[in-house]
Short mmCIF file of C-alpha atoms in Angstrom, two decimals:
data_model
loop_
_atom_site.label_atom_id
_atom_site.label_comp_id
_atom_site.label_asym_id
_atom_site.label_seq_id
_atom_site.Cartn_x
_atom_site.Cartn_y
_atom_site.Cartn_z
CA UNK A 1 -10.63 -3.48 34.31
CA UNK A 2 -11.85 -0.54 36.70
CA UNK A 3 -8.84 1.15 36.01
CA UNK A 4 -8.34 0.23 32.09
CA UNK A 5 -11.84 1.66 31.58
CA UNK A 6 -11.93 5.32 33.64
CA UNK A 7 -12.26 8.11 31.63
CA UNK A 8 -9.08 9.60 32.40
CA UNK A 9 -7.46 6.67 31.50
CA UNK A 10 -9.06 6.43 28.05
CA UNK A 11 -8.45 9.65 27.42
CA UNK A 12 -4.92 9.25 27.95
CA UNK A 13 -4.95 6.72 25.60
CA UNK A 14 -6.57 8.33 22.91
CA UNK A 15 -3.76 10.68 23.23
CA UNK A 16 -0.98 8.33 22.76
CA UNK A 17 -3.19 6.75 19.62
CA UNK A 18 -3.60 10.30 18.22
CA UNK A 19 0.50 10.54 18.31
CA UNK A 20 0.61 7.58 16.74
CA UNK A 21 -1.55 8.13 14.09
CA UNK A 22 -1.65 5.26 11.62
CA UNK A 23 -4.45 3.57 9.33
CA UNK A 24 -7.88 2.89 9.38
CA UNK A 25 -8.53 -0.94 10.08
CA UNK A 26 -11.55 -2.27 8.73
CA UNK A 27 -14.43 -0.04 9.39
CA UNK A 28 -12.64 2.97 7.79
CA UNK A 29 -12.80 5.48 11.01
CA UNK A 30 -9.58 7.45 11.06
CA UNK A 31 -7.93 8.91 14.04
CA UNK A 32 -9.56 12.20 13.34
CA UNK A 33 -13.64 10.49 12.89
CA UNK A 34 -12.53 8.96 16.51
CA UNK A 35 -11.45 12.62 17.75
CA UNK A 36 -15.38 13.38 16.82
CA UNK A 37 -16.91 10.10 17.89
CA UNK A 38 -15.64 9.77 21.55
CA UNK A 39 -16.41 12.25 23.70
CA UNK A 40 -20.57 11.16 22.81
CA UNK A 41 -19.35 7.59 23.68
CA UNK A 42 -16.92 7.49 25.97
CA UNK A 43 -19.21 6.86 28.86
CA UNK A 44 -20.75 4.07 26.94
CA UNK A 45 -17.28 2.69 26.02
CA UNK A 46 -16.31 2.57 29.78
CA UNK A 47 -19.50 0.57 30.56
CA UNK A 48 -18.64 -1.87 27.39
CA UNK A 49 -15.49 -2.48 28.90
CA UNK A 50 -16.34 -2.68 33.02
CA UNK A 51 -19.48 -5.16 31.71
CA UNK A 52 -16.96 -7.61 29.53
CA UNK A 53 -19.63 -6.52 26.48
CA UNK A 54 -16.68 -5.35 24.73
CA UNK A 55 -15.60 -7.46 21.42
CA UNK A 56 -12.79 -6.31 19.49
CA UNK A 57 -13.51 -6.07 15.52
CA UNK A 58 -11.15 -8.01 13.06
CA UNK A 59 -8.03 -6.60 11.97
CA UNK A 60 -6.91 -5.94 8.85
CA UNK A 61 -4.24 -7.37 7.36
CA UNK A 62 -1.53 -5.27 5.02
CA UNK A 63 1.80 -7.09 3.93
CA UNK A 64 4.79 -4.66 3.99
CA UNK A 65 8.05 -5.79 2.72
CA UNK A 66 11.21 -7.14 5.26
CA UNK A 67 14.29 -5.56 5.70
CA UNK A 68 15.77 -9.85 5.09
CA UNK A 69 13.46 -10.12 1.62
CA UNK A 70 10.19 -11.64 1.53
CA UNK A 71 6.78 -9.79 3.45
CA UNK A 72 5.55 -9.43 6.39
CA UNK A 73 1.72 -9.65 7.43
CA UNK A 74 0.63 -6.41 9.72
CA UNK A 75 -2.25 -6.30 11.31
CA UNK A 76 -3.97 -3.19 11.89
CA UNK A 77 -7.01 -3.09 14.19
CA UNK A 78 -9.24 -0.60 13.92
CA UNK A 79 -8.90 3.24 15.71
CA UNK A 80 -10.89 2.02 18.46
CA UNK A 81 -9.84 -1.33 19.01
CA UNK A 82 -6.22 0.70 19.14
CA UNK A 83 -7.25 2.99 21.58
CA UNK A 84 -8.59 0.40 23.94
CA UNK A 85 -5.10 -2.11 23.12
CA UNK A 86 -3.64 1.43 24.62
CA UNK A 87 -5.50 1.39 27.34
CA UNK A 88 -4.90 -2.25 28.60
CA UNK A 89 -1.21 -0.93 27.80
CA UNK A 90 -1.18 1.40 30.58
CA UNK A 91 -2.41 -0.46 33.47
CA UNK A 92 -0.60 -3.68 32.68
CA UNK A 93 2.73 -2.42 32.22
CA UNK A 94 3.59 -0.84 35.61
CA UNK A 95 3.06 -4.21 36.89
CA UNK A 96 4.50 -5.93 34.14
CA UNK A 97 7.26 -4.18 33.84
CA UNK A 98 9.52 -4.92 37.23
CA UNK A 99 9.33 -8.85 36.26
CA UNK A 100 11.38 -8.62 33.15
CA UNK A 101 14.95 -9.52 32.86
CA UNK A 102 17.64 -6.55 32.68
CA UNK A 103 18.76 -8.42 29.75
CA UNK A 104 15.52 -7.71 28.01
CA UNK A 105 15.54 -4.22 25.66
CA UNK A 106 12.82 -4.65 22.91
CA UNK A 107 9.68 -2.32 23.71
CA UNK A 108 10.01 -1.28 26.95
CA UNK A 109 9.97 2.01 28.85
CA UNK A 110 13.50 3.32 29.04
CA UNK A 111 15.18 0.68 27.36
CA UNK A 112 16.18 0.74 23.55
CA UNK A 113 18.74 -0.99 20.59
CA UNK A 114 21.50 0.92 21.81
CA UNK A 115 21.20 -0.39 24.93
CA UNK A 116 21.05 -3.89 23.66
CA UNK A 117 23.66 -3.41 21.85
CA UNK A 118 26.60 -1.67 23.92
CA UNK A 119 25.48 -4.94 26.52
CA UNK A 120 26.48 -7.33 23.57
CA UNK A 121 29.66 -5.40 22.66
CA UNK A 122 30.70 -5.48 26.42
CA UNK A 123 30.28 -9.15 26.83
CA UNK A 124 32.49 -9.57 23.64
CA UNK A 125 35.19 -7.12 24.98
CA UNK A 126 34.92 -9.27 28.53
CA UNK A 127 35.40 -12.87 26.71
CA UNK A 128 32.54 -14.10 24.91
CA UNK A 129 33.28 -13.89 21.92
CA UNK A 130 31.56 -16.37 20.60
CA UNK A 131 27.44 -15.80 19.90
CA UNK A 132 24.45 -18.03 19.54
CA UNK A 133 22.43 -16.18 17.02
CA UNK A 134 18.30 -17.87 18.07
CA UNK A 135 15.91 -17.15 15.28
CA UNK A 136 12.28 -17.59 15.68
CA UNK A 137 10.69 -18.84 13.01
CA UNK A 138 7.80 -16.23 12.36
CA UNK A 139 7.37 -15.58 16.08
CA UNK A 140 4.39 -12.95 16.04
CA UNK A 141 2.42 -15.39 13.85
CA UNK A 142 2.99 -18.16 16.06
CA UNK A 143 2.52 -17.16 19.45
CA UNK A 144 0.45 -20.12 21.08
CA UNK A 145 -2.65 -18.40 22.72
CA UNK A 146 -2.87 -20.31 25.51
CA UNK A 147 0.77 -20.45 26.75
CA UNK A 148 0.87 -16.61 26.74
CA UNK A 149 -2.50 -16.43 28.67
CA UNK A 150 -1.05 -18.82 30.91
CA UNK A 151 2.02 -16.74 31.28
CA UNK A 152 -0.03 -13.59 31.84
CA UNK A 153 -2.62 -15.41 34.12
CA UNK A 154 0.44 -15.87 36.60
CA UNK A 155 0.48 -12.00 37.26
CA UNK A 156 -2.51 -10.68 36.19
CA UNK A 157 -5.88 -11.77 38.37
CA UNK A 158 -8.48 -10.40 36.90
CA UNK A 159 -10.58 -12.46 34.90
CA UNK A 160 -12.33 -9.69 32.79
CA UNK A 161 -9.05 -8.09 31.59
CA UNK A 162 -7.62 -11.63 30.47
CA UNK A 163 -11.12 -12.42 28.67
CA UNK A 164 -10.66 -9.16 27.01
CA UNK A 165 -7.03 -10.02 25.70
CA UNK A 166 -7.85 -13.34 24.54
CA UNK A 167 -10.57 -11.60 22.82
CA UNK A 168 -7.76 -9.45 21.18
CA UNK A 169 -5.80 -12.37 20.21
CA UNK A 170 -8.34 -14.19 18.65
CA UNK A 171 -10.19 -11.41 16.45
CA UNK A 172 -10.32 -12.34 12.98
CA UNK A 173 -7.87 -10.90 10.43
CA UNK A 174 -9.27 -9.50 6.89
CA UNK A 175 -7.53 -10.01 3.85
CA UNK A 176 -9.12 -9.47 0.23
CA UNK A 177 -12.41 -8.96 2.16
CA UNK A 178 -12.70 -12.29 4.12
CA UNK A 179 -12.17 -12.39 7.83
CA UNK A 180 -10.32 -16.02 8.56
CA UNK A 181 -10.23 -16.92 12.20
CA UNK A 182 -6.83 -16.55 14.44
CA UNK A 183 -6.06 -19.25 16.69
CA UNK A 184 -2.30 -18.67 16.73
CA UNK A 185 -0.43 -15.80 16.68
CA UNK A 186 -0.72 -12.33 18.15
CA UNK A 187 -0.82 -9.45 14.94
CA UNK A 188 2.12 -6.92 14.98
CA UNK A 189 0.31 -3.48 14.41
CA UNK A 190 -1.53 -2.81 17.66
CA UNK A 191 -0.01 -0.97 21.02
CA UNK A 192 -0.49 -4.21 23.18
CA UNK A 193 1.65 -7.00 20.89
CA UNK A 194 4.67 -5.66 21.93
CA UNK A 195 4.03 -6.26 25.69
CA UNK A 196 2.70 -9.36 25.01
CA UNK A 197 5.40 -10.77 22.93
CA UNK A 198 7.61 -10.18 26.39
CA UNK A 199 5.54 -11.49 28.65
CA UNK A 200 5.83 -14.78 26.91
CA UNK A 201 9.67 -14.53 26.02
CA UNK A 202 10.41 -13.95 30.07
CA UNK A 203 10.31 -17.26 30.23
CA UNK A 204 13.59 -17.91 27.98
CA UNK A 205 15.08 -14.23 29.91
CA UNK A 206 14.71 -17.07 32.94
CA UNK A 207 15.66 -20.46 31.68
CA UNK A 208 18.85 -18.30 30.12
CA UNK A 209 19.60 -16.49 33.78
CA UNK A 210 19.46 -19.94 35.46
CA UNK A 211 21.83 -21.31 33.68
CA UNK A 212 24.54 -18.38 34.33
CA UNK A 213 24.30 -17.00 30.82
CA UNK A 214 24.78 -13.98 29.35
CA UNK A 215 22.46 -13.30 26.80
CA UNK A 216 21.02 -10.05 25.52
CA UNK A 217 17.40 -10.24 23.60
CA UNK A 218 15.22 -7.02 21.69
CA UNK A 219 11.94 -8.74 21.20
CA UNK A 220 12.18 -11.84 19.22
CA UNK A 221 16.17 -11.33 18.63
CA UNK A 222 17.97 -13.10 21.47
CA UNK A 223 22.03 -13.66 21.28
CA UNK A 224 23.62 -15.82 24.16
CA UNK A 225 27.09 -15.14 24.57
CA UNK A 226 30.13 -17.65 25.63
CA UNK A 227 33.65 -18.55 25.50
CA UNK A 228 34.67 -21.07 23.61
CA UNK A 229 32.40 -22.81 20.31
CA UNK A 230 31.92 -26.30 22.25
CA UNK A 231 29.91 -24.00 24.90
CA UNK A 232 28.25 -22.09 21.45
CA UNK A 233 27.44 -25.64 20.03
CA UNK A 234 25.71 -26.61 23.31
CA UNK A 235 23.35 -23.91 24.00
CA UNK A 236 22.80 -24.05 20.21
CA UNK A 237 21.67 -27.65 20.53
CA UNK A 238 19.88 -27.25 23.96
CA UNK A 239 17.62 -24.17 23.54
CA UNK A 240 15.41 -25.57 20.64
CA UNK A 241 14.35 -28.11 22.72
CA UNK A 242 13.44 -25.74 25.71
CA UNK A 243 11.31 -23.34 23.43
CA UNK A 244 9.53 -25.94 20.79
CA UNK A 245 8.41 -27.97 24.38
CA UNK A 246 7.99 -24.95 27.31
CA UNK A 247 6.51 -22.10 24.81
CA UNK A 248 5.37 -24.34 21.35
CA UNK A 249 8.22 -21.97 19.77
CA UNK A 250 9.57 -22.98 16.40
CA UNK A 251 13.09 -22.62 16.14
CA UNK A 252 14.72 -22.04 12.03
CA UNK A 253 17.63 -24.24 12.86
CA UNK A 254 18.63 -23.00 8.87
CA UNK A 255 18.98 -19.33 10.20
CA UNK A 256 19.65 -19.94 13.79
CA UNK A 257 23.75 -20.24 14.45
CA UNK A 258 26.60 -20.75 16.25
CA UNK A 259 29.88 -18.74 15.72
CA UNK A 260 32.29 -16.05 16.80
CA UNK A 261 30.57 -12.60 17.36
CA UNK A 262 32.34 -10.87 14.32
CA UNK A 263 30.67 -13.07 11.70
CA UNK A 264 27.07 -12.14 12.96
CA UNK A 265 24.62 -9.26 13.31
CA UNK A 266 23.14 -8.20 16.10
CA UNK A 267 20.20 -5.51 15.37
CA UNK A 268 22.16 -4.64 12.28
CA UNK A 269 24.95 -4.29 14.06
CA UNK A 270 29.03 -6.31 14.09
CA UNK A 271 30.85 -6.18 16.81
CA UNK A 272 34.45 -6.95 15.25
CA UNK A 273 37.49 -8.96 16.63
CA UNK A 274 38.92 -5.90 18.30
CA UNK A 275 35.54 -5.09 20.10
CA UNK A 276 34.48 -2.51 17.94
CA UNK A 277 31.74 -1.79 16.72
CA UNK A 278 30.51 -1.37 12.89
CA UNK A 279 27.38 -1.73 10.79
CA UNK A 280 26.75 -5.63 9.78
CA UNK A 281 27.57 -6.28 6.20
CA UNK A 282 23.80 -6.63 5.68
CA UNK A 283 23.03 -3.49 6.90
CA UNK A 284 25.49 -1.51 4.26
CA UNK A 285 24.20 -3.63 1.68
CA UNK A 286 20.61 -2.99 2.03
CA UNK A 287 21.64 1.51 2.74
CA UNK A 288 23.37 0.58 -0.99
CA UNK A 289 19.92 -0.88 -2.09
CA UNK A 290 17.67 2.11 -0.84
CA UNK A 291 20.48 4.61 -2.60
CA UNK A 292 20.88 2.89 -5.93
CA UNK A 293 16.87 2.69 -6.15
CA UNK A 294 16.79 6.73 -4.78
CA UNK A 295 19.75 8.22 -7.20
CA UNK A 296 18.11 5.27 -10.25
CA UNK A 297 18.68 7.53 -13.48
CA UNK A 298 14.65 7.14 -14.47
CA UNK A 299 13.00 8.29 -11.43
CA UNK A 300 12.93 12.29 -13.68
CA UNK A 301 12.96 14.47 -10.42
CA UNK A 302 15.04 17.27 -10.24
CA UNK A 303 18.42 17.04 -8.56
CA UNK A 304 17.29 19.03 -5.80
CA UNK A 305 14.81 16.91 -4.71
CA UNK A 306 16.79 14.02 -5.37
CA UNK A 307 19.18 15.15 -2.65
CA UNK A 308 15.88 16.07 -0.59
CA UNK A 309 14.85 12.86 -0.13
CA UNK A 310 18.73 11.45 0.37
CA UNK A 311 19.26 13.96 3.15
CA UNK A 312 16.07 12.60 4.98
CA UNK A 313 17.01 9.08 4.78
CA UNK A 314 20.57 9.48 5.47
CA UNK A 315 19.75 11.50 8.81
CA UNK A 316 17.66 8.41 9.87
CA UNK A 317 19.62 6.04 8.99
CA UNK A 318 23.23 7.76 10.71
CA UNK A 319 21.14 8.38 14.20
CA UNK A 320 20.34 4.74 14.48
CA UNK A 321 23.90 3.84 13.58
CA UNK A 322 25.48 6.48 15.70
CA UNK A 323 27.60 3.78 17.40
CA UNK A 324 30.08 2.63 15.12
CA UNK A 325 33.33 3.07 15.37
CA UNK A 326 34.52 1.18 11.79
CA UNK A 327 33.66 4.47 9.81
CA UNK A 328 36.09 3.33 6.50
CA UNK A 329 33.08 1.61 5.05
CA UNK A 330 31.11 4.81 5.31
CA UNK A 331 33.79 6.95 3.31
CA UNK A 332 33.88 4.89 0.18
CA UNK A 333 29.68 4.96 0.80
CA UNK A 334 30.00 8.55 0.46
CA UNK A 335 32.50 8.75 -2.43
CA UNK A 336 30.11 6.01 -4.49
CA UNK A 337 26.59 8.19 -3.58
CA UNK A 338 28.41 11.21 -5.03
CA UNK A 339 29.62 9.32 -7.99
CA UNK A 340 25.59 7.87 -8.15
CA UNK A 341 24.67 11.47 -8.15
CA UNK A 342 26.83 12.84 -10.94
CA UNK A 343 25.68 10.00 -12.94
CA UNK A 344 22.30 10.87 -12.52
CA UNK A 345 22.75 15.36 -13.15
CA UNK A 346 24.77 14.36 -16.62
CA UNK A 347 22.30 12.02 -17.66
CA UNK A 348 19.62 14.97 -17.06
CA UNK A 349 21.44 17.19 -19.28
CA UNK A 350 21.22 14.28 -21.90
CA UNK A 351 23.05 15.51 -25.33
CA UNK A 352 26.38 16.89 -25.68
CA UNK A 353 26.01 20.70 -25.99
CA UNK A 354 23.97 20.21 -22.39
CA UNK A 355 26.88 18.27 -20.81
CA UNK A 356 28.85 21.16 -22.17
CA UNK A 357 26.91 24.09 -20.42
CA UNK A 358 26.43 21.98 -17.64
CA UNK A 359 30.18 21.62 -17.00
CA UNK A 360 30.90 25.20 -17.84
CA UNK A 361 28.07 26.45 -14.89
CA UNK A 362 30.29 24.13 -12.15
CA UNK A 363 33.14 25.80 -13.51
CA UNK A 364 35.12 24.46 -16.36
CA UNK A 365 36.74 26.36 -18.88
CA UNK A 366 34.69 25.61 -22.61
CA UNK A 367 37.45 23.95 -24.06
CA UNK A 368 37.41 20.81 -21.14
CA UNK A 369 33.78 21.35 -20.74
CA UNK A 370 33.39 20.25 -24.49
CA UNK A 371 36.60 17.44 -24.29
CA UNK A 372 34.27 16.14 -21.69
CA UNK A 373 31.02 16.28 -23.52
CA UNK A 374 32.26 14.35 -26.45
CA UNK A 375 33.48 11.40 -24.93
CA UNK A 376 32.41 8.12 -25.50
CA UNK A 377 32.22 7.47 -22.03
CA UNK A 378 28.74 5.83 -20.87
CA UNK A 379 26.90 7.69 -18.21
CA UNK A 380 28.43 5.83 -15.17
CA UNK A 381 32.15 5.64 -16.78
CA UNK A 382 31.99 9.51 -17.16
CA UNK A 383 30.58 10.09 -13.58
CA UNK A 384 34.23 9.31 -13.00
CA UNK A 385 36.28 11.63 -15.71
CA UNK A 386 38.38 14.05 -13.99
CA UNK A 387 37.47 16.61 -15.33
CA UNK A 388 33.36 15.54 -14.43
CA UNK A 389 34.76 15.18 -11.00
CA UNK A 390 36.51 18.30 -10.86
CA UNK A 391 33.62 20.54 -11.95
CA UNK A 392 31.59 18.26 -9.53
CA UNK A 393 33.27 18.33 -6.60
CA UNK A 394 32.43 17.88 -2.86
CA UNK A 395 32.37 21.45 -2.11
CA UNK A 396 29.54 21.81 -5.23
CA UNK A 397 27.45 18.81 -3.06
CA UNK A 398 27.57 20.59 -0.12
CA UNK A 399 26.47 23.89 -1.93
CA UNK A 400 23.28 21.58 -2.81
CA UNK A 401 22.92 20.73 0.47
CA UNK A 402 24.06 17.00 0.50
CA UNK A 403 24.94 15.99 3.98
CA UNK A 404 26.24 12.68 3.37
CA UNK A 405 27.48 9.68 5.37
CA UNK A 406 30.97 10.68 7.45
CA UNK A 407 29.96 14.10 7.95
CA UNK A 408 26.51 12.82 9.49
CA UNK A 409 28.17 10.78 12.54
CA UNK A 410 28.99 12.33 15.60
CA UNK A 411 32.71 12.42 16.93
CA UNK A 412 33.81 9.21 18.77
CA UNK A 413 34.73 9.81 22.36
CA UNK A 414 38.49 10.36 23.04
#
């Protein structure tokens, strides 16, 4: 606690919060009021901390929508409470740190998906090929409080610093302007949760290593990899037991499967039968999703902007999958975004004579522009006329700046 509460040390922190940025939690103070309010207390703040007088406030809890459907509940603690989560941070994960399994990726130093996920695709290409997918029910919510202090109380000595996280994991969450007490759980939103979360799972990282498997886990996602699907059937039916007993883990034995590595997902990504990899069928369904609601014909924003906003999301979502190597999916993505955007620039012009002078500016002669106009064609039927798709071509999307899908991803290696 000496060294969680110098001055240089909080100042780093406050640093690394500032970065961050983020909400206000409950008392309202924004990164910016904390900018102002701690070099007059950051002597006192030190003393809170070094004394054990420190007590974190309640977070407050904000429900943001999965990736899977459904919410999840975030909780945000409050600028300070962050900035002191940040400081615990730094001193406990140098010696944290070393003890975790090299099969462990999620939130640590140096380690990321990609990682995680070139490990799985190797153990595929070596022979197991077959994957036992562990879901945790609602993990962060059910984190037992006193099997993770018990974890970190095996490492970590000092009795002040472990009073001061169990303070941290028992604050009070706000929602609708009550503050219920937390006895489980430990809130995703703050700097420390992440840490925390492995410090508890090292103890599956360990049960898997002693029994010779080869496993590769990012937080709460943990695939064990084998040969055959008797082996898959047995570590499916054996783990459970070892997590609902050892760490009061629940285990959704509904989502949780065994089954050859091309028919699952691993951090949205398939590796196939031929050891490639590609994005999981999920994972091109829900980039469909977030195009058909950003090209949706009633959002009334100019097609500029449209392809603004496409751009930025495409860029994101293309690093992340940088990977693959099944790109044919990506091709007929682009061909159906272009088609979403024609769609959505003829439905602007709205009556014939604008369809008309809208073909003629791409380039059409009059005489197809107004053929085109006067069809009967619906909006997304004539998105696909020739003539619609000659005036709008690919070369006219890149003169608006689309980037797409395919041209986004970098060159394989030879």
């Amino acid at each position: 606690m000496v060294r969680v509460a110098t001055p240089a040390n909080l100042l780093a922190a406050f640093g690394r919060v500032r970065a961050n940025g983020g909400a206000p939690g409950i008392d309202g103070m924004t990164v910016d009021d904390l900018e102002r309010w701690l070099p007059a207390n950051l002597d006192a703040l030190g003393l809170a901390l070094r004394s054990g007088t420190y007590r974190p406030q309640p977070v407050r809890g904000v429900e943001i929508p999965k990736a899977s459907g459904g919410k999840r509940l975030l909780g945000i603690p409050t600028v300070t409470d962050r900035l002191v989560q940040q400081a615990l941070l730094q001193v406990l994960e140098p010696y944290l740190e070393p003890c975790f399994s090299p099969s462990s990726f999620g939130f640590r130093p140096g380690r990321s998906a990609h990682q995680a996920v070139r490990q799985a695709q190797r153990y595929i290409q070596e022979g197991f090929g077959y994957v036992v997918d562990l879901d945790l029910e609602k993990f962060f919510d059910r984190v037992n409080h006193d099997v993770l202090m018990a974890r970190l109380a095996r490492r970590i000595g000092d009795k002040g610093l472990l009073r001061l996280v169990r303070r941290f994991l028992e604050a009070g969450m706000m929602v609708g302007g009550l503050v219920s007490p937390r006895v489980l759980g430990t809130p995703q939103g703050g700097p420390l949760s992440p840490l925390l979360a492995n410090v508890l799972l090292d103890d599956l990282d360990r049960e898997l290593e002693r029994r010779g498997h080869r496993f590769c886990r990012y937080a709460d996602d943990c695939n064990v990899f084998v040969r055959t699907p008797a082996a898959a059937e047995r570590v499916l039916a054996s783990l459970p037991g070892f997590l609902e007993k050892r760490l009061k883990l629940t285990v959704n034995r509904e989502k949780s499967a065994a089954a050859p590595a091309s028919e699952r997902q691993f951090l949205g990504y398939t590796v196939m039968e031929d050891g490639k990899l590609a994005a999981s069928a999920r994972s091109l369904a829900r980039l469909r999703d977030r195009i058909r609601e950003m090209t949706r014909r009633g959002r009334g924003l100019p097609l500029a902007r449209v392809i603004a906003d496409l751009n930025g999301y495409l860029r994101g979502w293309c690093g992340y999958f940088r990977l693959i190597e099944v790109r044919f999916p990506l091709a007929d993505l682009d061909g159906w975004l272009r088609r979403r955007l024609r769609c959505y620039r003829l439905n602007q012009a709205k009556t014939t004579s604008g369809i008309a002078r809208l073909l003629m500016r791409c380039g059409l002669t009059r005489k197809r522009a107004r053929q085109t106009a006067v069809s009967r064609c619906g909006w997304w039927r004539l998105a696909r006329v020739p003539n619609v798709h000659h005036a709008m071509n690919n070369r006219w999307f890149r003169q608006l700046g689309l980037i797409g899908l395919v041209p986004r991803m970098p060159a394989l290696p030879d």
